[in-house]
PDB file of C-alpha atoms in Angstrom:
ATOM      1  CA  MET K   1      -1.434  13.986  14.102  1.00 78.00           C
ATOM      2  CA  ASN K   2      -3.604  11.986  11.726  1.00 93.00           C
ATOM      3  CA  LEU K   3      -2.168  12.099   8.228  1.00 98.00           C
ATOM      4  CA  LEU K   4      -5.068  10.000   6.935  1.00 98.00           C
ATOM      5  CA  GLU K   5      -8.553   9.773   8.387  1.00 98.00           C
ATOM      6  CA  VAL K   6     -11.309   7.593   6.953  1.00 98.00           C
ATOM      7  CA  GLN K   7     -14.739   8.473   8.327  1.00 98.00           C
ATOM      8  CA  ASP K   8     -17.639   6.041   8.040  1.00 98.00           C
ATOM      9  CA  ILE K   9     -17.099   5.193   4.370  1.00 98.00           C
ATOM     10  CA  GLN K  10     -19.702   3.128   2.561  1.00 98.00           C
ATOM     11  CA  THR K  11     -18.691   1.777  -0.827  1.00 98.00           C
ATOM     12  CA  PHE K  12     -20.751  -0.175  -3.330  1.00 98.00           C
ATOM     13  CA  TYR K  13     -20.179  -2.251  -6.446  1.00 96.00           C
ATOM     14  CA  GLY K  14     -23.473  -1.670  -8.210  1.00 95.00           C
ATOM     15  CA  ASN K  15     -26.099  -2.682  -5.651  1.00 95.00           C
ATOM     16  CA  ILE K  16     -23.677  -4.744  -3.577  1.00 96.00           C
ATOM     17  CA  GLN K  17     -22.356  -2.940  -0.512  1.00 98.00           C
ATOM     18  CA  ALA K  18     -18.690  -3.776   0.121  1.00 98.00           C
ATOM     19  CA  LEU K  19     -17.890  -1.334   2.942  1.00 98.00           C
ATOM     20  CA  LYS K  20     -20.467  -0.679   5.633  1.00 98.00           C
ATOM     21  CA  GLY K  21     -19.176   2.275   7.597  1.00 98.00           C
ATOM     22  CA  VAL K  22     -15.404   1.746   7.773  1.00 98.00           C
ATOM     23  CA  SER K  23     -13.466   4.253   9.870  1.00 98.00           C
ATOM     24  CA  LEU K  24      -9.723   4.291  10.519  1.00 98.00           C
ATOM     25  CA  THR K  25      -6.816   6.639  11.076  1.00 98.00           C
ATOM     26  CA  VAL K  26      -3.140   6.587  10.173  1.00 98.00           C
ATOM     27  CA  GLU K  27      -0.771   8.951  11.953  1.00 98.00           C
ATOM     28  CA  GLU K  28       2.237  10.383  10.183  1.00 97.00           C
ATOM     29  CA  GLY K  29       5.185   7.994  10.442  1.00 97.00           C
ATOM     30  CA  GLU K  30       3.136   4.907  11.297  1.00 98.00           C
ATOM     31  CA  ILE K  31       2.715   1.525   9.717  1.00 98.00           C
ATOM     32  CA  VAL K  32      -0.934   0.526  10.064  1.00 98.00           C
ATOM     33  CA  THR K  33      -2.162  -2.828   8.789  1.00 98.00           C
ATOM     34  CA  LEU K  34      -5.581  -4.056   7.689  1.00 97.00           C
ATOM     35  CA  ILE K  35      -6.184  -7.777   8.161  1.00 95.00           C
ATOM     36  CA  GLY K  36      -9.175  -9.981   7.498  1.00 93.00           C
ATOM     37  CA  GLY K  37     -10.399 -12.856   5.393  1.00 90.00           C
ATOM     38  CA  ASN K  38     -11.060 -12.895   1.671  1.00 90.00           C
ATOM     39  CA  GLY K  39     -13.894 -10.558   0.754  1.00 92.00           C
ATOM     40  CA  ALA K  40     -13.643  -8.612   4.010  1.00 95.00           C
ATOM     41  CA  GLY K  41     -13.205  -5.283   2.218  1.00 97.00           C
ATOM     42  CA  LYS K  42      -9.478  -4.679   2.605  1.00 97.00           C
ATOM     43  CA  THR K  43      -8.682  -3.952  -1.050  1.00 97.00           C
ATOM     44  CA  THR K  44     -11.902  -1.962  -1.429  1.00 98.00           C
ATOM     45  CA  THR K  45     -10.808   0.217   1.493  1.00 98.00           C
ATOM     46  CA  LEU K  46      -7.520   1.026  -0.251  1.00 98.00           C
ATOM     47  CA  ASN K  47      -9.282   1.588  -3.580  1.00 97.00           C
ATOM     48  CA  THR K  48     -11.747   3.957  -1.912  1.00 98.00           C
ATOM     49  CA  ILE K  49      -8.959   5.949  -0.280  1.00 98.00           C
ATOM     50  CA  SER K  50      -7.082   6.233  -3.584  1.00 97.00           C
ATOM     51  CA  GLY K  51     -10.185   7.204  -5.571  1.00 97.00           C
ATOM     52  CA  ILE K  52     -10.366   4.084  -7.732  1.00 96.00           C
ATOM     53  CA  THR K  53     -13.695   2.976  -6.234  1.00 96.00           C
ATOM     54  CA  PRO K  54     -15.205   6.140  -4.737  1.00 94.00           C
ATOM     55  CA  ALA K  55     -17.257   6.001  -1.562  1.00 97.00           C
ATOM     56  CA  ARG K  56     -21.003   6.546  -1.845  1.00 97.00           C
ATOM     57  CA  SER K  57     -20.967   8.205   1.566  1.00 98.00           C
ATOM     58  CA  GLY K  58     -18.451   9.084   4.263  1.00 98.00           C
ATOM     59  CA  ASN K  59     -15.226  11.049   4.001  1.00 98.00           C
ATOM     60  CA  VAL K  60     -11.523  10.526   3.411  1.00 98.00           C
ATOM     61  CA  LEU K  61      -9.287  13.255   4.842  1.00 98.00           C
ATOM     62  CA  LEU K  62      -5.604  13.763   4.077  1.00 98.00           C
ATOM     63  CA  ASN K  63      -3.956  16.002   6.641  1.00 96.00           C
ATOM     64  CA  GLY K  64      -7.375  17.549   7.216  1.00 96.00           C
ATOM     65  CA  GLU K  65      -8.221  18.080   3.525  1.00 97.00           C
ATOM     66  CA  ASP K  66     -11.279  16.252   2.215  1.00 97.00           C
ATOM     67  CA  ILE K  67     -10.121  14.208  -0.789  1.00 98.00           C
ATOM     68  CA  THR K  68     -13.203  11.968  -1.011  1.00 97.00           C
ATOM     69  CA  ARG K  69     -14.506  13.325  -4.301  1.00 95.00           C
ATOM     70  CA  LEU K  70     -11.183  13.908  -6.032  1.00 97.00           C
ATOM     71  CA  ARG K  71     -10.157  11.868  -9.059  1.00 96.00           C
ATOM     72  CA  ALA K  72      -7.518   9.201  -8.551  1.00 95.00           C
ATOM     73  CA  ASN K  73      -4.820  11.183 -10.387  1.00 94.00           C
ATOM     74  CA  GLU K  74      -5.449  14.218  -8.178  1.00 95.00           C
ATOM     75  CA  ILE K  75      -5.173  12.051  -5.075  1.00 96.00           C
ATOM     76  CA  VAL K  76      -1.804  10.734  -6.306  1.00 95.00           C
ATOM     77  CA  LYS K  77      -0.605  14.324  -6.769  1.00 93.00           C
ATOM     78  CA  ARG K  78      -1.436  14.956  -3.111  1.00 95.00           C
ATOM     79  CA  GLY K  79       0.787  12.062  -2.080  1.00 95.00           C
ATOM     80  CA  VAL K  80      -1.545   9.077  -1.645  1.00 97.00           C
ATOM     81  CA  VAL K  81       0.009   6.323  -3.756  1.00 96.00           C
ATOM     82  CA  GLN K  82      -1.058   2.690  -4.076  1.00 95.00           C
ATOM     83  CA  SER K  83       0.968  -0.389  -4.962  1.00 94.00           C
ATOM     84  CA  PRO K  84      -1.893  -2.639  -6.059  1.00 91.00           C
ATOM     85  CA  GLU K  85      -2.687  -6.276  -5.450  1.00 89.00           C
ATOM     86  CA  GLY K  86      -1.289  -8.395  -8.280  1.00 84.00           C
ATOM     87  CA  ARG K  87       1.431  -5.784  -8.969  1.00 86.00           C
ATOM     88  CA  LYS K  88      -0.163  -4.549 -12.226  1.00 91.00           C
ATOM     89  CA  ILE K  89       3.117  -3.450 -13.723  1.00 94.00           C
ATOM     90  CA  PHE K  90       3.290  -2.492 -17.401  1.00 94.00           C
ATOM     91  CA  THR K  91       4.451  -5.780 -18.886  1.00 94.00           C
ATOM     92  CA  ARG K  92       5.454  -4.317 -22.274  1.00 95.00           C
ATOM     93  CA  LEU K  93       7.470  -1.468 -20.803  1.00 97.00           C
ATOM     94  CA  THR K  94      11.012  -1.798 -19.526  1.00 97.00           C
ATOM     95  CA  VAL K  95      11.928  -1.593 -15.852  1.00 97.00           C
ATOM     96  CA  ARG K  96      13.094   1.987 -16.340  1.00 96.00           C
ATOM     97  CA  GLU K  97       9.921   2.954 -18.200  1.00 96.00           C
ATOM     98  CA  ASN K  98       7.778   1.448 -15.433  1.00 95.00           C
ATOM     99  CA  LEU K  99       9.625   3.523 -12.856  1.00 96.00           C
ATOM    100  CA  GLU K 100       9.285   6.640 -14.987  1.00 94.00           C
ATOM    101  CA  MET K 101       5.522   6.035 -15.123  1.00 94.00           C
ATOM    102  CA  GLY K 102       5.518   6.254 -11.337  1.00 94.00           C
ATOM    103  CA  ALA K 103       6.857   9.798 -11.662  1.00 93.00           C
ATOM    104  CA  PHE K 104       4.322  10.878 -14.325  1.00 89.00           C
ATOM    105  CA  ALA K 105       3.024  13.774 -12.190  1.00 83.00           C
ATOM    106  CA  ARG K 106       6.499  15.168 -11.479  1.00 85.00           C
ATOM    107  CA  SER K 107       8.640  17.568 -13.499  1.00 86.00           C
ATOM    108  CA  ASP K 108      11.794  17.677 -11.354  1.00 91.00           C
ATOM    109  CA  SER K 109      14.182  15.653 -13.518  1.00 90.00           C
ATOM    110  CA  ALA K 110      17.068  15.763 -11.035  1.00 92.00           C
ATOM    111  CA  GLY K 111      14.804  14.618  -8.209  1.00 91.00           C
ATOM    112  CA  ILE K 112      13.406  11.817 -10.355  1.00 93.00           C
ATOM    113  CA  GLU K 113      16.916  10.524 -11.053  1.00 92.00           C
ATOM    114  CA  ARG K 114      17.791  10.695  -7.340  1.00 93.00           C
ATOM    115  CA  ASP K 115      14.676   8.741  -6.439  1.00 93.00           C
ATOM    116  CA  MET K 116      15.414   6.175  -9.138  1.00 94.00           C
ATOM    117  CA  ALA K 117      18.885   5.746  -7.632  1.00 94.00           C
ATOM    118  CA  PHE K 118      17.199   5.212  -4.246  1.00 93.00           C
ATOM    119  CA  VAL K 119      14.980   2.491  -5.740  1.00 94.00           C
ATOM    120  CA  PHE K 120      18.035   0.776  -7.246  1.00 95.00           C
ATOM    121  CA  GLU K 121      19.828   0.963  -3.899  1.00 92.00           C
ATOM    122  CA  ARG K 122      16.983  -0.935  -2.251  1.00 91.00           C
ATOM    123  CA  PHE K 123      16.333  -3.232  -5.236  1.00 93.00           C
ATOM    124  CA  PRO K 124      19.677  -3.801  -6.995  1.00 94.00           C
ATOM    125  CA  ARG K 125      18.132  -6.529  -9.150  1.00 93.00           C
ATOM    126  CA  LEU K 126      16.005  -3.898 -10.852  1.00 95.00           C
ATOM    127  CA  LYS K 127      19.118  -1.988 -11.848  1.00 95.00           C
ATOM    128  CA  GLU K 128      20.528  -5.165 -13.375  1.00 95.00           C
ATOM    129  CA  ARG K 129      17.321  -5.503 -15.433  1.00 95.00           C
ATOM    130  CA  LEU K 130      16.923  -1.847 -16.347  1.00 95.00           C
ATOM    131  CA  LYS K 131      16.176  -2.484 -20.040  1.00 95.00           C
ATOM    132  CA  GLN K 132      14.271  -5.719 -19.509  1.00 96.00           C
ATOM    133  CA  PHE K 133      10.507  -5.788 -20.137  1.00 97.00           C
ATOM    134  CA  GLY K 134       8.412  -5.963 -16.995  1.00 95.00           C
ATOM    135  CA  GLY K 135       6.561  -9.046 -18.174  1.00 94.00           C
ATOM    136  CA  THR K 136       9.773 -11.073 -18.264  1.00 95.00           C
ATOM    137  CA  LEU K 137      10.609 -10.475 -14.581  1.00 95.00           C
ATOM    138  CA  SER K 138      10.032 -13.061 -11.865  1.00 92.00           C
ATOM    139  CA  GLY K 139       7.137 -12.588  -9.444  1.00 91.00           C
ATOM    140  CA  GLY K 140       9.438 -11.242  -6.758  1.00 90.00           C
ATOM    141  CA  GLU K 141      11.104  -8.815  -9.156  1.00 93.00           C
ATOM    142  CA  GLN K 142       7.706  -7.610 -10.365  1.00 94.00           C
ATOM    143  CA  GLN K 143       6.712  -6.900  -6.761  1.00 93.00           C
ATOM    144  CA  MET K 144       9.920  -4.943  -6.258  1.00 93.00           C
ATOM    145  CA  LEU K 145       9.117  -2.995  -9.407  1.00 95.00           C
ATOM    146  CA  ALA K 146       5.561  -2.272  -8.242  1.00 95.00           C
ATOM    147  CA  ILE K 147       6.815  -0.885  -4.925  1.00 95.00           C
ATOM    148  CA  GLY K 148       9.619   1.015  -6.670  1.00 95.00           C
ATOM    149  CA  ARG K 149       7.144   2.541  -9.118  1.00 96.00           C
ATOM    150  CA  ALA K 150       4.980   3.712  -6.214  1.00 95.00           C
ATOM    151  CA  MET K 151       7.999   5.235  -4.458  1.00 95.00           C
ATOM    152  CA  MET K 152       8.806   7.241  -7.585  1.00 95.00           C
ATOM    153  CA  SER K 153       5.676   9.287  -6.834  1.00 93.00           C
ATOM    154  CA  ARG K 154       7.227  10.403  -3.511  1.00 92.00           C
ATOM    155  CA  PRO K 155       4.220   9.286  -1.461  1.00 95.00           C
ATOM    156  CA  ARG K 156       3.199  10.953   1.758  1.00 95.00           C
ATOM    157  CA  ILE K 157       1.353   7.731   2.476  1.00 97.00           C
ATOM    158  CA  LEU K 158       1.980   4.449   0.677  1.00 97.00           C
ATOM    159  CA  LEU K 159      -0.911   2.004   0.311  1.00 98.00           C
ATOM    160  CA  LEU K 160       0.470  -1.523  -0.060  1.00 97.00           C
ATOM    161  CA  ASP K 161      -1.965  -4.233  -1.144  1.00 96.00           C
ATOM    162  CA  GLU K 162      -0.813  -7.834  -0.563  1.00 94.00           C
ATOM    163  CA  PRO K 163       2.895  -7.263  -1.293  1.00 94.00           C
ATOM    164  CA  SER K 164       3.872 -10.824  -0.319  1.00 91.00           C
ATOM    165  CA  MET K 165       1.207 -12.635  -2.343  1.00 89.00           C
ATOM    166  CA  GLY K 166       2.601 -15.583  -4.294  1.00 85.00           C
ATOM    167  CA  LEU K 167       6.207 -15.072  -3.204  1.00 87.00           C
ATOM    168  CA  ALA K 168       8.660 -17.595  -1.784  1.00 87.00           C
ATOM    169  CA  PRO K 169       9.395 -17.222   1.966  1.00 88.00           C
ATOM    170  CA  LEU K 170      12.855 -15.689   1.435  1.00 87.00           C
ATOM    171  CA  LEU K 171      11.405 -13.072  -0.900  1.00 88.00           C
ATOM    172  CA  VAL K 172       8.583 -12.375   1.551  1.00 91.00           C
ATOM    173  CA  GLN K 173      11.158 -11.540   4.213  1.00 92.00           C
ATOM    174  CA  GLU K 174      13.024  -9.320   1.759  1.00 90.00           C
ATOM    175  CA  ILE K 175       9.844  -7.406   0.906  1.00 92.00           C
ATOM    176  CA  PHE K 176       9.015  -6.928   4.600  1.00 94.00           C
ATOM    177  CA  ASP K 177      12.559  -5.703   5.263  1.00 93.00           C
ATOM    178  CA  VAL K 178      12.057  -3.117   2.520  1.00 92.00           C
ATOM    179  CA  ILE K 179       8.711  -2.012   3.986  1.00 95.00           C
ATOM    180  CA  THR K 180      10.375  -1.520   7.373  1.00 96.00           C
ATOM    181  CA  TYR K 181      13.224   0.403   5.747  1.00 93.00           C
ATOM    182  CA  LEU K 182      10.868   2.681   3.815  1.00 94.00           C
ATOM    183  CA  ASN K 183       9.086   3.513   7.047  1.00 95.00           C
ATOM    184  CA  SER K 184      12.091   3.947   9.336  1.00 93.00           C
ATOM    185  CA  GLU K 185      14.704   5.411   6.985  1.00 88.00           C
ATOM    186  CA  ALA K 186      12.702   6.993   4.142  1.00 88.00           C
ATOM    187  CA  LYS K 187      10.089   8.240   6.651  1.00 92.00           C
ATOM    188  CA  THR K 188       7.208   6.898   4.574  1.00 96.00           C
ATOM    189  CA  THR K 189       3.841   6.422   6.266  1.00 98.00           C
ATOM    190  CA  ILE K 190       2.336   3.071   5.248  1.00 98.00           C
ATOM    191  CA  LEU K 191      -1.133   1.510   5.211  1.00 98.00           C
ATOM    192  CA  LEU K 192      -0.600  -2.200   4.619  1.00 98.00           C
ATOM    193  CA  VAL K 193      -3.037  -4.890   3.502  1.00 97.00           C
ATOM    194  CA  GLU K 194      -1.365  -8.268   3.892  1.00 92.00           C
ATOM    195  CA  GLN K 195      -2.457 -11.924   3.811  1.00 87.00           C
ATOM    196  CA  ASN K 196       0.363 -12.849   6.187  1.00 90.00           C
ATOM    197  CA  ALA K 197      -1.292 -11.265   9.204  1.00 92.00           C
ATOM    198  CA  LEU K 198       1.373 -12.429  11.660  1.00 91.00           C
ATOM    199  CA  MET K 199       4.201 -10.756   9.740  1.00 93.00           C
ATOM    200  CA  ALA K 200       2.118  -7.636   9.125  1.00 95.00           C
ATOM    201  CA  LEU K 201       1.366  -7.235  12.836  1.00 96.00           C
ATOM    202  CA  GLY K 202       5.050  -7.878  13.527  1.00 95.00           C
ATOM    203  CA  ILE K 203       6.107  -4.654  11.757  1.00 97.00           C
ATOM    204  CA  ALA K 204       2.994  -2.496  12.252  1.00 98.00           C
ATOM    205  CA  ASN K 205       2.286   0.025  14.980  1.00 98.00           C
ATOM    206  CA  ARG K 206      -1.460  -0.567  14.918  1.00 98.00           C
ATOM    207  CA  GLY K 207      -3.975  -2.745  13.135  1.00 97.00           C
ATOM    208  CA  TYR K 208      -7.597  -2.993  12.103  1.00 97.00           C
ATOM    209  CA  VAL K 209      -9.529  -6.197  11.499  1.00 96.00           C
ATOM    210  CA  LEU K 210     -12.160  -6.118   8.752  1.00 96.00           C
ATOM    211  CA  GLN K 211     -14.963  -8.608   8.409  1.00 95.00           C
ATOM    212  CA  SER K 212     -17.786  -8.401   5.846  1.00 95.00           C
ATOM    213  CA  GLY K 213     -17.234  -4.694   5.306  1.00 97.00           C
ATOM    214  CA  TYR K 214     -17.063  -3.748   8.987  1.00 97.00           C
ATOM    215  CA  VAL K 215     -14.164  -2.956  11.330  1.00 97.00           C
ATOM    216  CA  THR K 216     -14.512  -5.530  14.100  1.00 95.00           C
ATOM    217  CA  HIS K 217     -11.270  -4.856  16.023  1.00 95.00           C
ATOM    218  CA  ALA K 218      -8.866  -1.942  16.239  1.00 97.00           C
ATOM    219  CA  ASP K 219      -5.853  -1.881  18.557  1.00 97.00           C
ATOM    220  CA  ASP K 220      -2.081  -1.686  18.732  1.00 97.00           C
ATOM    221  CA  ALA K 221      -0.369  -4.462  16.825  1.00 97.00           C
ATOM    222  CA  GLU K 222       0.994  -6.265  19.866  1.00 96.00           C
ATOM    223  CA  THR K 223      -2.447  -6.493  21.474  1.00 96.00           C
ATOM    224  CA  LEU K 224      -3.945  -7.909  18.281  1.00 95.00           C
ATOM    225  CA  ARG K 225      -1.110 -10.440  18.005  1.00 93.00           C
ATOM    226  CA  ASN K 226      -2.013 -11.750  21.462  1.00 92.00           C
ATOM    227  CA  ASP K 227      -5.801 -11.674  21.154  1.00 91.00           C
ATOM    228  CA  GLU K 228      -7.057 -15.278  21.249  1.00 88.00           C
ATOM    229  CA  LYS K 229      -9.925 -14.601  18.848  1.00 87.00           C
ATOM    230  CA  ILE K 230      -7.600 -12.928  16.356  1.00 88.00           C
ATOM    231  CA  ILE K 231      -5.064 -15.733  16.703  1.00 84.00           C
ATOM    232  CA  GLU K 232      -7.711 -18.369  16.014  1.00 84.00           C
ATOM    233  CA  ALA K 233      -9.278 -16.527  13.068  1.00 82.00           C
ATOM    234  CA  TYR K 234      -6.282 -15.010  11.280  1.00 78.00           C
ATOM    235  CA  LEU K 235      -2.939 -16.052  12.747  1.00 72.00           C
ATOM    236  CA  GLY K 236      -3.118 -19.826  12.418  1.00 62.00           C
ATOM    237  CA  GLY K 237      -3.643 -20.522  16.092  1.00 50.00           C
TER     238      GLY K 237
END
């Protein structure tokens, strides 16, 4: 069953059209990845789904409910949670305070503490830096914090935007291991935008290729990994 369905969305920045009829689906339990060059519309797609940059036309459905016109905070309450490009943590708040901000819409204190313990289990370095200000963390630690903050919202679907950007190769592998764990063990459905298309297709079930605001290819991840045109354009072939 489709947990998320995006139907022919068209999104503008002023008079500039960024998305030109993007459609995609994400089934419950899947990892689906969006790949494409800079300016293709990947981040705009996530921002449209999460209500940050609303669509001018088209629809976004969550488990059949139309959430297209809802405010971003209402979309979060329904379980669509984004970990944004560039992390965007609160640099003047501590690690713990950042994680608590992820749970701003919740009132179940015991559940919040359990989920914080889960975050620390996956990211023990965050526990070591519990009282440290977010702005003093390394890039990799900030990315861990951004993902941890998103998980504190208990997402039904997690939107991850460029989680490996600017990280050393060992940290990239660690982040991808966490994404796989969240999907397989925490049963989190994931829509992933990632510059490292080869690694993204290596963990995804399916993928979409965006170019200039259009979906140009859509297939299972293995097929996309072996498509000569995709290899040449996005996989370094």
